[in-house]
mmCIF file of C-alpha atoms and ligand atoms in Angstrom:
data_model
loop_
_atom_site.group_PDB
_atom_site.id
_atom_site.type_symbol
_atom_site.label_atom_id
_atom_site.label_comp_id
_atom_site.label_asym_id
_atom_site.label_seq_id
_atom_site.Cartn_x
_atom_site.Cartn_y
_atom_site.Cartn_z
ATOM 1 C CA MET Q 58 -45.022 62.467 -25.982
ATOM 2 C CA ILE Q 59 -41.859 59.994 -25.672
ATOM 3 C CA PRO Q 60 -39.659 61.198 -22.451
ATOM 4 C CA PHE Q 61 -36.101 60.611 -22.297
ATOM 5 C CA ASN Q 62 -36.208 57.718 -19.457
ATOM 6 C CA ILE Q 63 -38.785 55.606 -17.921
ATOM 7 C CA PRO Q 64 -37.429 53.503 -15.048
ATOM 8 C CA LEU Q 65 -38.418 49.773 -15.360
ATOM 9 C CA ARG Q 66 -41.346 48.203 -13.763
ATOM 10 C CA VAL Q 67 -41.975 44.588 -13.630
ATOM 11 C CA GLU Q 68 -44.664 42.625 -11.972
ATOM 12 C CA LYS Q 69 -43.180 41.029 -9.353
ATOM 13 C CA GLU Q 70 -41.785 43.802 -7.454
ATOM 14 C CA ILE Q 71 -44.908 44.513 -5.252
ATOM 15 C CA ASN Q 72 -45.125 40.814 -4.344
ATOM 16 C CA TYR Q 73 -41.605 40.441 -3.283
ATOM 17 C CA ILE Q 74 -42.093 43.800 -1.181
ATOM 18 C CA GLN Q 75 -45.093 42.485 0.356
ATOM 19 C CA GLN Q 76 -43.083 39.883 1.346
ATOM 20 C CA VAL Q 77 -40.428 41.855 3.034
ATOM 21 C CA LEU Q 78 -43.085 43.512 4.775
ATOM 22 C CA ASN Q 79 -44.925 40.455 6.079
ATOM 23 C CA ASN Q 80 -41.505 39.166 7.274
ATOM 24 C CA LYS Q 81 -40.997 42.301 9.331
ATOM 25 C CA LYS Q 82 -37.015 42.281 8.453
ATOM 26 C CA ILE Q 83 -36.963 45.281 6.346
ATOM 27 C CA SER Q 84 -33.087 46.229 7.212
ATOM 28 C CA GLY Q 85 -30.491 45.153 5.101
ATOM 29 C CA ASP Q 86 -28.948 41.900 4.648
ATOM 30 C CA GLY Q 87 -32.158 39.552 4.818
ATOM 31 C CA GLU Q 88 -33.473 37.103 2.531
ATOM 32 C CA PHE Q 89 -34.106 39.343 -0.649
ATOM 33 C CA THR Q 90 -30.244 40.768 -0.105
ATOM 34 C CA LYS Q 91 -28.870 37.437 -0.062
ATOM 35 C CA ARG Q 92 -30.984 36.197 -2.900
ATOM 36 C CA CYS Q 93 -29.821 39.219 -5.215
ATOM 37 C CA HIS Q 94 -26.060 38.265 -4.198
ATOM 38 C CA GLU Q 95 -26.382 34.704 -5.163
ATOM 39 C CA TRP Q 96 -28.098 36.036 -8.740
ATOM 40 C CA LEU Q 97 -25.262 38.502 -9.503
ATOM 41 C CA GLU Q 98 -22.447 35.932 -8.306
ATOM 42 C CA ARG Q 99 -24.199 33.101 -10.290
ATOM 43 C CA ASN Q 100 -24.807 34.742 -13.395
ATOM 44 C CA PHE Q 101 -21.881 36.913 -13.753
ATOM 45 C CA GLN Q 102 -19.533 34.398 -12.308
ATOM 46 C CA ALA Q 103 -18.394 36.760 -9.699
ATOM 47 C CA LYS Q 104 -16.314 35.704 -6.675
ATOM 48 C CA LYS Q 105 -18.435 37.905 -4.408
ATOM 49 C CA ALA Q 106 -21.175 40.443 -4.864
ATOM 50 C CA LEU Q 107 -22.672 42.974 -2.229
ATOM 51 C CA LEU Q 108 -25.426 44.945 -2.843
ATOM 52 C CA THR Q 109 -24.833 48.604 -1.627
ATOM 53 C CA THR Q 110 -26.868 51.953 -1.291
ATOM 54 C CA SER Q 111 -25.318 53.276 -4.919
ATOM 55 C CA CYS Q 112 -22.672 52.778 -7.239
ATOM 56 C CA THR Q 113 -21.388 56.014 -5.749
ATOM 57 C CA HIS Q 114 -21.055 53.886 -2.542
ATOM 58 C CA ALA Q 115 -19.668 50.708 -3.876
ATOM 59 C CA LEU Q 116 -16.988 53.160 -5.777
ATOM 60 C CA GLU Q 117 -16.056 54.623 -2.107
ATOM 61 C CA MET Q 118 -15.616 51.212 -0.793
ATOM 62 C CA ALA Q 119 -13.043 50.503 -3.303
ATOM 63 C CA ALA Q 120 -10.992 53.486 -2.507
ATOM 64 C CA LEU Q 121 -11.524 52.248 1.148
ATOM 65 C CA LEU Q 122 -10.726 48.603 0.175
ATOM 66 C CA LEU Q 123 -7.305 49.981 -1.414
ATOM 67 C CA ASP Q 124 -6.211 52.411 1.259
ATOM 68 C CA ILE Q 125 -6.602 54.790 -0.773
ATOM 69 C CA GLN Q 126 -3.653 57.680 0.997
ATOM 70 C CA GLU Q 127 -3.391 61.701 0.667
ATOM 71 C CA GLY Q 128 -1.522 62.010 -2.831
ATOM 72 C CA ASP Q 129 -2.047 58.765 -4.412
ATOM 73 C CA GLU Q 130 -3.071 59.084 -8.026
ATOM 74 C CA VAL Q 131 -6.082 57.367 -9.831
ATOM 75 C CA ILE Q 132 -6.297 57.208 -13.334
ATOM 76 C CA MET Q 133 -9.563 57.369 -15.380
ATOM 77 C CA PRO Q 134 -11.336 59.238 -18.186
ATOM 78 C CA SER Q 135 -12.800 63.189 -17.708
ATOM 79 C CA TYR Q 136 -16.048 61.659 -19.541
ATOM 80 C CA THR Q 137 -17.459 60.228 -16.779
ATOM 81 C CA PHE Q 138 -19.923 60.744 -13.871
ATOM 82 C CA VAL Q 139 -18.524 63.060 -10.721
ATOM 83 C CA SER Q 140 -18.755 59.831 -8.318
ATOM 84 C CA THR Q 141 -15.865 58.028 -10.205
ATOM 85 C CA ALA Q 142 -13.629 61.033 -9.132
ATOM 86 C CA ASN Q 143 -15.304 61.783 -5.842
ATOM 87 C CA ALA Q 144 -15.327 58.371 -4.092
ATOM 88 C CA PHE Q 145 -11.428 58.598 -4.896
ATOM 89 C CA VAL Q 146 -10.607 62.436 -3.750
ATOM 90 C CA LEU Q 147 -12.753 61.905 -0.616
ATOM 91 C CA ARG Q 148 -9.611 59.631 0.152
ATOM 92 C CA GLY Q 149 -7.201 62.696 -0.661
ATOM 93 C CA ALA Q 150 -6.678 61.051 -3.971
ATOM 94 C CA LYS Q 151 -5.204 63.390 -7.017
ATOM 95 C CA ILE Q 152 -7.317 62.602 -10.398
ATOM 96 C CA VAL Q 153 -5.617 61.904 -13.234
ATOM 97 C CA PHE Q 154 -7.340 62.098 -16.348
ATOM 98 C CA VAL Q 155 -6.756 60.471 -19.926
ATOM 99 C CA ASP Q 156 -8.471 61.091 -23.147
ATOM 100 C CA VAL Q 157 -11.208 58.850 -24.557
ATOM 101 C CA ARG Q 158 -11.384 57.152 -27.979
ATOM 102 C CA PRO Q 159 -14.045 58.578 -29.950
ATOM 103 C CA ASP Q 160 -15.148 55.758 -31.381
ATOM 104 C CA THR Q 161 -16.333 54.203 -27.766
ATOM 105 C CA MET Q 162 -15.958 57.199 -26.021
ATOM 106 C CA ASN Q 163 -14.122 54.987 -23.417
ATOM 107 C CA ILE Q 164 -10.522 55.753 -21.880
ATOM 108 C CA ASP Q 165 -7.880 55.778 -24.700
ATOM 109 C CA GLU Q 166 -5.960 52.499 -23.503
ATOM 110 C CA THR Q 167 -2.819 53.343 -25.557
ATOM 111 C CA LYS Q 168 -2.858 56.224 -23.478
ATOM 112 C CA ILE Q 169 -2.849 54.914 -19.993
ATOM 113 C CA GLU Q 170 0.782 54.347 -19.672
ATOM 114 C CA ALA Q 171 2.121 57.871 -20.118
ATOM 115 C CA ALA Q 172 -0.139 58.705 -17.152
ATOM 116 C CA ILE Q 173 1.409 56.372 -14.599
ATOM 117 C CA THR Q 174 4.185 57.779 -11.674
ATOM 118 C CA GLU Q 175 5.479 56.377 -9.086
ATOM 119 C CA ARG Q 176 2.099 57.678 -7.235
ATOM 120 C CA THR Q 177 -0.242 55.962 -9.249
ATOM 121 C CA LYS Q 178 -2.343 53.122 -7.619
ATOM 122 C CA VAL Q 179 -5.433 52.870 -9.334
ATOM 123 C CA ILE Q 180 -6.611 52.246 -13.346
ATOM 124 C CA LEU Q 181 -10.591 53.045 -13.410
ATOM 125 C CA PRO Q 182 -12.006 52.084 -16.295
ATOM 126 C CA VAL Q 183 -15.423 53.465 -17.049
ATOM 127 C CA HIS Q 184 -17.478 51.374 -19.401
ATOM 128 C CA TYR Q 185 -19.662 53.914 -20.860
ATOM 129 C CA ALA Q 186 -23.025 53.250 -22.393
ATOM 130 C CA GLY Q 187 -22.165 49.588 -21.336
ATOM 131 C CA VAL Q 188 -19.644 48.931 -24.074
ATOM 132 C CA SER Q 189 -16.356 47.400 -22.462
ATOM 133 C CA CYS Q 190 -13.315 48.999 -22.258
ATOM 134 C CA GLU Q 191 -10.227 47.413 -23.287
ATOM 135 C CA MET Q 192 -9.612 45.192 -20.644
ATOM 136 C CA ASP Q 193 -6.569 42.768 -21.749
ATOM 137 C CA MET Q 194 -4.484 46.018 -22.117
ATOM 138 C CA ILE Q 195 -5.501 47.701 -19.239
ATOM 139 C CA MET Q 196 -4.822 44.209 -16.821
ATOM 140 C CA GLU Q 197 -1.537 43.826 -18.609
ATOM 141 C CA LEU Q 198 -0.320 47.786 -17.444
ATOM 142 C CA ALA Q 199 -1.985 47.071 -13.915
ATOM 143 C CA GLU Q 200 -0.042 44.174 -13.404
ATOM 144 C CA ARG Q 201 3.142 45.332 -15.042
ATOM 145 C CA TYR Q 202 3.094 48.459 -12.903
ATOM 146 C CA ASN Q 203 1.525 46.847 -9.895
ATOM 147 C CA LEU Q 204 -1.653 48.898 -10.005
ATOM 148 C CA PHE Q 205 -5.031 47.870 -9.002
ATOM 149 C CA VAL Q 206 -8.195 48.162 -11.445
ATOM 150 C CA VAL Q 207 -11.373 49.046 -10.271
ATOM 151 C CA GLU Q 208 -14.201 48.627 -13.123
ATOM 152 C CA ASP Q 209 -16.605 51.879 -13.026
ATOM 153 C CA ALA Q 210 -19.591 49.410 -14.929
ATOM 154 C CA ALA Q 211 -22.461 51.326 -13.765
ATOM 155 C CA GLN Q 212 -23.918 51.372 -16.920
ATOM 156 C CA GLY Q 213 -22.480 47.707 -17.818
ATOM 157 C CA VAL Q 214 -25.057 45.194 -16.119
ATOM 158 C CA MET Q 215 -25.484 42.609 -18.580
ATOM 159 C CA SER Q 216 -22.803 43.567 -20.932
ATOM 160 C CA LYS Q 217 -19.395 41.497 -21.761
ATOM 161 C CA TYR Q 218 -16.108 41.508 -22.674
ATOM 162 C CA LYS Q 219 -14.616 38.518 -24.807
ATOM 163 C CA GLY Q 220 -17.327 36.271 -23.040
ATOM 164 C CA LYS Q 221 -17.045 37.870 -19.101
ATOM 165 C CA ALA Q 222 -19.352 39.894 -17.502
ATOM 166 C CA LEU Q 223 -18.263 43.614 -17.033
ATOM 167 C CA GLY Q 224 -17.493 44.528 -13.483
ATOM 168 C CA THR Q 225 -15.761 40.639 -12.777
ATOM 169 C CA ILE Q 226 -12.611 41.747 -14.499
ATOM 170 C CA GLY Q 227 -10.845 44.023 -12.721
ATOM 171 C CA HIS Q 228 -9.780 43.951 -8.866
ATOM 172 C CA LEU Q 229 -13.215 45.276 -8.033
ATOM 173 C CA GLY Q 230 -16.174 46.768 -9.968
ATOM 174 C CA ALA Q 231 -19.172 48.597 -9.227
ATOM 175 C CA TYR Q 232 -22.661 48.562 -10.616
ATOM 176 C CA SER Q 233 -25.604 50.980 -10.262
ATOM 177 C CA PHE Q 234 -28.917 50.174 -9.667
ATOM 178 C CA HIS Q 235 -30.053 53.685 -9.927
ATOM 179 C CA GLU Q 236 -33.666 54.674 -11.837
ATOM 180 C CA THR Q 237 -31.728 55.879 -14.816
ATOM 181 C CA LYS Q 238 -29.897 52.447 -15.368
ATOM 182 C CA ASN Q 239 -31.112 49.508 -16.908
ATOM 183 C CA TYR Q 240 -32.409 47.490 -13.795
ATOM 184 C CA SER Q 241 -33.208 49.384 -10.652
ATOM 185 C CA CYS Q 242 -34.460 49.881 -7.037
ATOM 186 C CA GLY Q 243 -34.599 53.746 -7.222
ATOM 187 C CA GLU Q 244 -30.987 54.152 -5.446
ATOM 188 C CA GLY Q 245 -28.770 51.264 -5.502
ATOM 189 C CA GLY Q 246 -25.663 49.609 -6.253
ATOM 190 C CA ALA Q 247 -23.555 46.716 -6.098
ATOM 191 C CA LEU Q 248 -19.567 45.695 -5.496
ATOM 192 C CA LEU Q 249 -17.929 42.777 -6.899
ATOM 193 C CA ILE Q 250 -15.049 41.479 -5.526
ATOM 194 C CA ASN Q 251 -12.595 39.784 -7.864
ATOM 195 C CA ASP Q 252 -9.607 39.167 -5.501
ATOM 196 C CA ASP Q 253 -9.662 36.897 -2.519
ATOM 197 C CA ARG Q 254 -7.852 39.414 -0.531
ATOM 198 C CA PHE Q 255 -10.552 41.938 -0.565
ATOM 199 C CA ILE Q 256 -13.625 39.576 0.456
ATOM 200 C CA GLU Q 257 -13.584 39.468 4.266
ATOM 201 C CA ARG Q 258 -12.753 43.353 4.439
ATOM 202 C CA SER Q 259 -15.505 44.798 1.942
ATOM 203 C CA GLU Q 260 -18.180 43.075 4.502
ATOM 204 C CA ILE Q 261 -16.600 44.949 7.173
ATOM 205 C CA ILE Q 262 -16.358 48.238 5.670
ATOM 206 C CA ARG Q 263 -20.049 47.871 4.714
ATOM 207 C CA GLU Q 264 -21.271 46.942 7.992
ATOM 208 C CA LYS Q 265 -19.808 50.322 9.835
ATOM 209 C CA GLY Q 266 -16.300 48.701 10.125
ATOM 210 C CA THR Q 267 -17.708 46.083 11.927
ATOM 211 C CA ASN Q 268 -17.581 41.875 11.995
ATOM 212 C CA ARG Q 269 -21.402 41.445 11.870
ATOM 213 C CA SER Q 270 -21.491 39.706 9.033
ATOM 214 C CA ARG Q 271 -19.229 37.079 10.672
ATOM 215 C CA PHE Q 272 -21.429 37.193 13.725
ATOM 216 C CA LEU Q 273 -24.741 36.243 11.260
ATOM 217 C CA ARG Q 274 -22.813 33.732 10.173
ATOM 218 C CA GLY Q 275 -22.100 32.370 13.569
ATOM 219 C CA GLN Q 276 -18.571 32.824 13.152
ATOM 220 C CA VAL Q 277 -17.868 34.825 16.117
ATOM 221 C CA ASP Q 278 -20.223 34.954 19.363
ATOM 222 C CA LYS Q 279 -20.391 38.974 19.588
ATOM 223 C CA TYR Q 280 -19.887 41.671 16.818
ATOM 224 C CA SER Q 281 -17.845 44.758 17.372
ATOM 225 C CA TRP Q 282 -15.819 47.578 15.859
ATOM 226 C CA VAL Q 283 -12.621 46.222 14.081
ATOM 227 C CA ASP Q 284 -11.973 48.192 11.064
ATOM 228 C CA VAL Q 285 -12.725 51.778 9.483
ATOM 229 C CA GLY Q 286 -16.138 51.553 7.399
ATOM 230 C CA SER Q 287 -19.618 52.989 6.980
ATOM 231 C CA SER Q 288 -23.204 52.189 6.369
ATOM 232 C CA TYR Q 289 -23.226 51.320 2.453
ATOM 233 C CA LEU Q 290 -25.934 48.306 2.752
ATOM 234 C CA PRO Q 291 -29.558 48.801 1.412
ATOM 235 C CA SER Q 292 -32.692 47.933 2.856
ATOM 236 C CA GLU Q 293 -34.573 44.387 2.363
ATOM 237 C CA LEU Q 294 -37.523 47.008 0.284
ATOM 238 C CA ASN Q 295 -34.583 47.882 -2.247
ATOM 239 C CA ALA Q 296 -33.236 44.589 -2.416
ATOM 240 C CA ALA Q 297 -36.574 43.150 -3.084
ATOM 241 C CA MET Q 298 -37.548 45.431 -6.028
ATOM 242 C CA LEU Q 299 -34.140 44.683 -7.707
ATOM 243 C CA LEU Q 300 -34.307 41.089 -7.432
ATOM 244 C CA ALA Q 301 -37.940 40.929 -9.172
ATOM 245 C CA GLN Q 302 -35.863 43.009 -11.851
ATOM 246 C CA LEU Q 303 -32.835 40.962 -11.758
ATOM 247 C CA GLU Q 304 -35.032 38.028 -12.593
ATOM 248 C CA GLN Q 305 -36.557 39.280 -15.795
ATOM 249 C CA ALA Q 306 -32.932 40.499 -16.938
ATOM 250 C CA GLU Q 307 -32.438 38.319 -19.794
ATOM 251 C CA LYS Q 308 -35.758 39.194 -21.668
ATOM 252 C CA VAL Q 309 -34.877 43.103 -20.961
ATOM 253 C CA ASN Q 310 -31.495 42.955 -22.054
ATOM 254 C CA GLU Q 311 -32.876 41.596 -25.421
ATOM 255 C CA GLN Q 312 -35.611 44.144 -25.836
ATOM 256 C CA ARG Q 313 -32.926 46.498 -24.870
ATOM 257 C CA LYS Q 314 -30.553 45.375 -27.365
ATOM 258 C CA LEU Q 315 -33.335 45.023 -30.429
ATOM 259 C CA LEU Q 316 -34.149 48.919 -29.643
ATOM 260 C CA TRP Q 317 -30.595 49.930 -29.965
ATOM 261 C CA GLU Q 318 -30.011 47.683 -33.147
ATOM 262 C CA THR Q 319 -33.317 49.622 -34.756
ATOM 263 C CA TYR Q 320 -31.962 52.781 -33.808
ATOM 264 C CA TYR Q 321 -28.223 51.907 -35.335
ATOM 265 C CA ARG Q 322 -29.765 50.439 -38.772
ATOM 266 C CA LEU Q 323 -32.097 53.488 -39.737
ATOM 267 C CA LEU Q 324 -29.662 56.120 -38.342
ATOM 268 C CA LYS Q 325 -26.774 54.416 -40.234
ATOM 269 C CA LEU Q 326 -28.581 55.567 -43.456
ATOM 270 C CA LEU Q 327 -27.782 59.245 -42.821
ATOM 271 C CA ASP Q 328 -24.090 58.589 -42.288
ATOM 272 C CA LEU Q 329 -24.246 59.874 -39.269
ATOM 273 C CA GLU Q 330 -21.449 59.104 -36.147
ATOM 274 C CA LEU Q 331 -22.700 56.382 -34.219
ATOM 275 C CA GLN Q 332 -21.594 54.501 -31.427
ATOM 276 C CA ASP Q 333 -19.615 51.536 -32.069
ATOM 277 C CA VAL Q 334 -19.725 48.122 -30.159
ATOM 278 C CA PRO Q 335 -15.915 46.382 -30.836
ATOM 279 C CA GLU Q 336 -16.388 42.795 -32.195
ATOM 280 C CA HIS Q 337 -15.436 41.284 -29.192
ATOM 281 C CA CYS Q 338 -17.761 42.945 -26.877
ATOM 282 C CA GLU Q 339 -21.884 42.654 -26.133
ATOM 283 C CA ALA Q 340 -23.364 45.590 -25.002
ATOM 284 C CA ASN Q 341 -26.579 45.748 -23.334
ATOM 285 C CA GLY Q 342 -28.534 48.588 -24.977
ATOM 286 C CA HIS Q 343 -28.229 51.015 -21.891
ATOM 287 C CA LEU Q 344 -28.034 54.246 -23.703
ATOM 288 C CA PHE Q 345 -27.954 54.841 -27.839
ATOM 289 C CA TYR Q 346 -25.935 58.055 -29.063
ATOM 290 C CA MET Q 347 -25.430 59.605 -32.102
ATOM 291 C CA LYS Q 348 -22.895 62.636 -32.765
ATOM 292 C CA THR Q 349 -23.653 66.026 -34.517
ATOM 293 C CA ALA Q 350 -21.497 67.826 -36.609
ATOM 294 C CA ASP Q 351 -20.865 70.306 -33.516
ATOM 295 C CA LEU Q 352 -22.632 71.651 -30.624
ATOM 296 C CA GLN Q 353 -24.613 74.193 -32.224
ATOM 297 C CA GLU Q 354 -26.209 71.326 -34.647
ATOM 298 C CA ARG Q 355 -26.817 69.523 -31.467
ATOM 299 C CA THR Q 356 -28.599 72.458 -30.027
ATOM 300 C CA THR Q 357 -30.720 72.837 -32.970
ATOM 301 C CA LEU Q 358 -31.825 69.061 -33.479
ATOM 302 C CA ILE Q 359 -32.501 68.996 -29.506
ATOM 303 C CA ASP Q 360 -34.875 71.768 -29.774
ATOM 304 C CA TYR Q 361 -36.139 70.406 -32.853
ATOM 305 C CA LEU Q 362 -36.794 67.000 -31.322
ATOM 306 C CA SER Q 363 -38.410 68.658 -28.163
ATOM 307 C CA ARG Q 364 -41.045 70.642 -30.710
ATOM 308 C CA HIS Q 365 -42.228 67.356 -31.701
ATOM 309 C CA GLU Q 366 -42.377 66.159 -27.915
ATOM 310 C CA VAL Q 367 -39.041 63.626 -28.179
ATOM 311 C CA TYR Q 368 -36.777 64.432 -25.414
ATOM 312 C CA ALA Q 369 -33.150 63.994 -26.338
ATOM 313 C CA ALA Q 370 -30.313 64.669 -24.095
ATOM 314 C CA PHE Q 371 -26.630 65.596 -23.878
ATOM 315 C CA HIS Q 372 -24.413 63.308 -21.762
ATOM 316 C CA TYR Q 373 -21.220 64.368 -19.114
ATOM 317 C CA VAL Q 374 -19.439 67.747 -19.376
ATOM 318 C CA PRO Q 375 -15.867 66.912 -18.727
ATOM 319 C CA LEU Q 376 -14.589 66.539 -15.040
ATOM 320 C CA HIS Q 377 -11.331 68.458 -15.938
ATOM 321 C CA THR Q 378 -12.943 71.693 -16.911
ATOM 322 C CA SER Q 379 -15.441 71.521 -13.930
ATOM 323 C CA GLU Q 380 -15.034 73.927 -10.580
ATOM 324 C CA ALA Q 381 -13.617 70.569 -8.151
ATOM 325 C CA GLY Q 382 -12.119 69.160 -11.128
ATOM 326 C CA LYS Q 383 -10.045 71.942 -11.553
ATOM 327 C CA LYS Q 384 -8.540 71.851 -7.977
ATOM 328 C CA PHE Q 385 -8.763 67.679 -7.721
ATOM 329 C CA SER Q 386 -7.593 66.748 -11.151
ATOM 330 C CA VAL Q 387 -4.915 67.044 -13.848
ATOM 331 C CA PHE Q 388 -5.362 66.013 -17.567
ATOM 332 C CA SER Q 389 -2.548 63.719 -18.737
ATOM 333 C CA GLY Q 390 -1.244 64.532 -22.098
ATOM 334 C CA GLU Q 391 -3.587 66.386 -24.889
ATOM 335 C CA ASP Q 392 -6.924 66.581 -24.458
ATOM 336 C CA GLN Q 393 -7.998 65.514 -28.215
ATOM 337 C CA TYR Q 394 -11.358 64.327 -27.864
ATOM 338 C CA THR Q 395 -12.565 64.958 -24.654
ATOM 339 C CA THR Q 396 -14.170 67.975 -24.917
ATOM 340 C CA MET Q 397 -14.990 68.051 -28.702
ATOM 341 C CA GLU Q 398 -16.577 64.760 -28.808
ATOM 342 C CA SER Q 399 -18.821 65.408 -25.647
ATOM 343 C CA GLU Q 400 -19.993 68.516 -27.261
ATOM 344 C CA ARG Q 401 -21.104 66.754 -30.208
ATOM 345 C CA LEU Q 402 -22.938 63.472 -28.561
ATOM 346 C CA LEU Q 403 -26.582 63.190 -28.249
ATOM 347 C CA ARG Q 404 -28.367 60.287 -26.377
ATOM 348 C CA LEU Q 405 -31.647 59.638 -27.723
ATOM 349 C CA PRO Q 406 -35.041 58.341 -25.510
ATOM 350 C CA MET Q 407 -34.032 54.158 -24.423
ATOM 351 C CA TYR Q 408 -35.935 52.450 -22.341
ATOM 352 C CA TYR Q 409 -37.700 49.024 -21.938
ATOM 353 C CA SER Q 410 -41.323 50.250 -22.484
ATOM 354 C CA LEU Q 411 -39.936 52.042 -25.715
ATOM 355 C CA SER Q 412 -41.548 50.313 -28.659
ATOM 356 C CA ILE Q 413 -39.955 49.937 -32.262
ATOM 357 C CA LYS Q 414 -42.394 51.798 -33.743
ATOM 358 C CA GLU Q 415 -41.391 54.996 -31.174
ATOM 359 C CA VAL Q 416 -37.977 54.343 -32.380
ATOM 360 C CA GLU Q 417 -38.960 54.628 -36.165
ATOM 361 C CA MET Q 418 -40.807 57.694 -35.713
ATOM 362 C CA ILE Q 419 -37.576 59.545 -33.784
ATOM 363 C CA CYS Q 420 -35.411 58.002 -36.560
ATOM 364 C CA GLU Q 421 -38.285 59.635 -39.148
ATOM 365 C CA LEU Q 422 -37.855 62.920 -37.163
ATOM 366 C CA ILE Q 423 -33.988 62.714 -37.352
ATOM 367 C CA HIS Q 424 -34.259 61.989 -41.120
ATOM 368 C CA ARG Q 425 -36.158 64.892 -41.689
ATOM 369 C CA PHE Q 426 -34.115 67.410 -39.342
ATOM 370 C CA TYR Q 427 -31.033 66.553 -41.722
ATOM 371 C CA GLU Q 428 -32.838 66.989 -45.039
ATOM 372 C CA GLY Q 429 -33.703 70.484 -43.831
ATOM 373 C CA VAL Q 430 -29.559 70.816 -42.822
ATOM 374 C CA ARG Q 431 -28.355 69.133 -45.758
ATOM 375 C CA SER Q 432 -30.516 70.950 -48.836
HETATM 376 C C1 LIG A 1937 -24.906 56.355 -12.915
HETATM 377 C C2 LIG A 1937 -23.564 56.441 -12.557
HETATM 378 C C3 LIG A 1937 -22.700 56.360 -11.255
HETATM 379 C C4 LIG A 1937 -23.187 56.362 -10.238
HETATM 380 O O1 LIG A 1937 -24.691 55.580 -9.821
HETATM 381 P P1 LIG A 1937 -25.147 56.228 -8.323
HETATM 382 O O2 LIG A 1937 -25.491 54.394 -8.460
HETATM 383 O O3 LIG A 1937 -26.401 56.650 -8.883
HETATM 384 O O4 LIG A 1937 -24.415 56.086 -7.400
HETATM 385 C C5 LIG A 1937 -21.147 56.296 -11.424
HETATM 386 N N1 LIG A 1937 -20.202 56.044 -12.815
HETATM 387 C C6 LIG A 1937 -21.012 56.099 -13.610
HETATM 388 C C7 LIG A 1937 -20.392 55.773 -15.293
HETATM 389 C C8 LIG A 1937 -22.617 55.938 -13.983
HETATM 390 O O5 LIG A 1937 -23.260 56.146 -14.973
#
């Protein structure tokens, strides 16, 4: 049996978690949280990294930091996870969806400008499958129209765009360490702050609207309520598990890329449409997808694979077609690809402990499936 996902486990987790229990400092912002911050800042050249309880919460922090008000507009793809939109809807924003490119399933950068209005505040690129959006053009647009860029890099940890780590290019970036992602602590995330203007306030918002971080550094002699905020910091137990995984990130990333390349090479022989990684992007093998002819072929293939105990999965149902999406969002321009391409997209098993042999076996099954379909 080959499941769709198995969460990453590494040896040192237990050891680090034991240290937390011995230290008797289990709440947030202890030694392990600090070490995670340092690791992220050093390895990704980030100005400031703050662990959060989820990527959802990192995005909520971004909406608070950017002072999103009732009626402000946020531009994003409809082909994404609910949290990308919800974090801003919670502040009263109107979501403006832009179509995706069929080759990467990322927001089509050439269609963003037409969606900008006087109310637009934020462009929110989602780096689907850990493959970067066209950040040069997005940053240039943001500068020209005086907008902020928040990167949803939930799937993009260890990926790069022209040599820069995803999440460090926009004003703010958000990572996820949920168990379905490349590195995880069950539930967790991080906010990357790449603009000095937001650094001090980000610590306050994350600590219930207090200046507790400054107090802990000895910069003020007591801490008090200074701003809006919530509790966005994870416990040391989560940080300990995460640090153990981050320390193995290079090795894990190489293995995932190898699995990804094996899928790509073997399925390319079938002339299927596969995920493209543009030349100037370095991806992290977060997920592997192929496209079927249509929805019906995808359903048949999912059934076929599951009868052989291989579990494949479709992905997002476009947000603008959902019940809440109809209330809180509009689609700018034409839905040329979002709905059609999302119905054809199929994700194959992808996780660190998957073997090359298993990938070969899955590809062999898919070859056999298409021999049947095409004959
Ligand atoms: C996983 C994911 C999220 C949410 O991450 P959580 O850590 O579970 O809150 C947000 N956006 C995208 C694109 C994701 O893949």
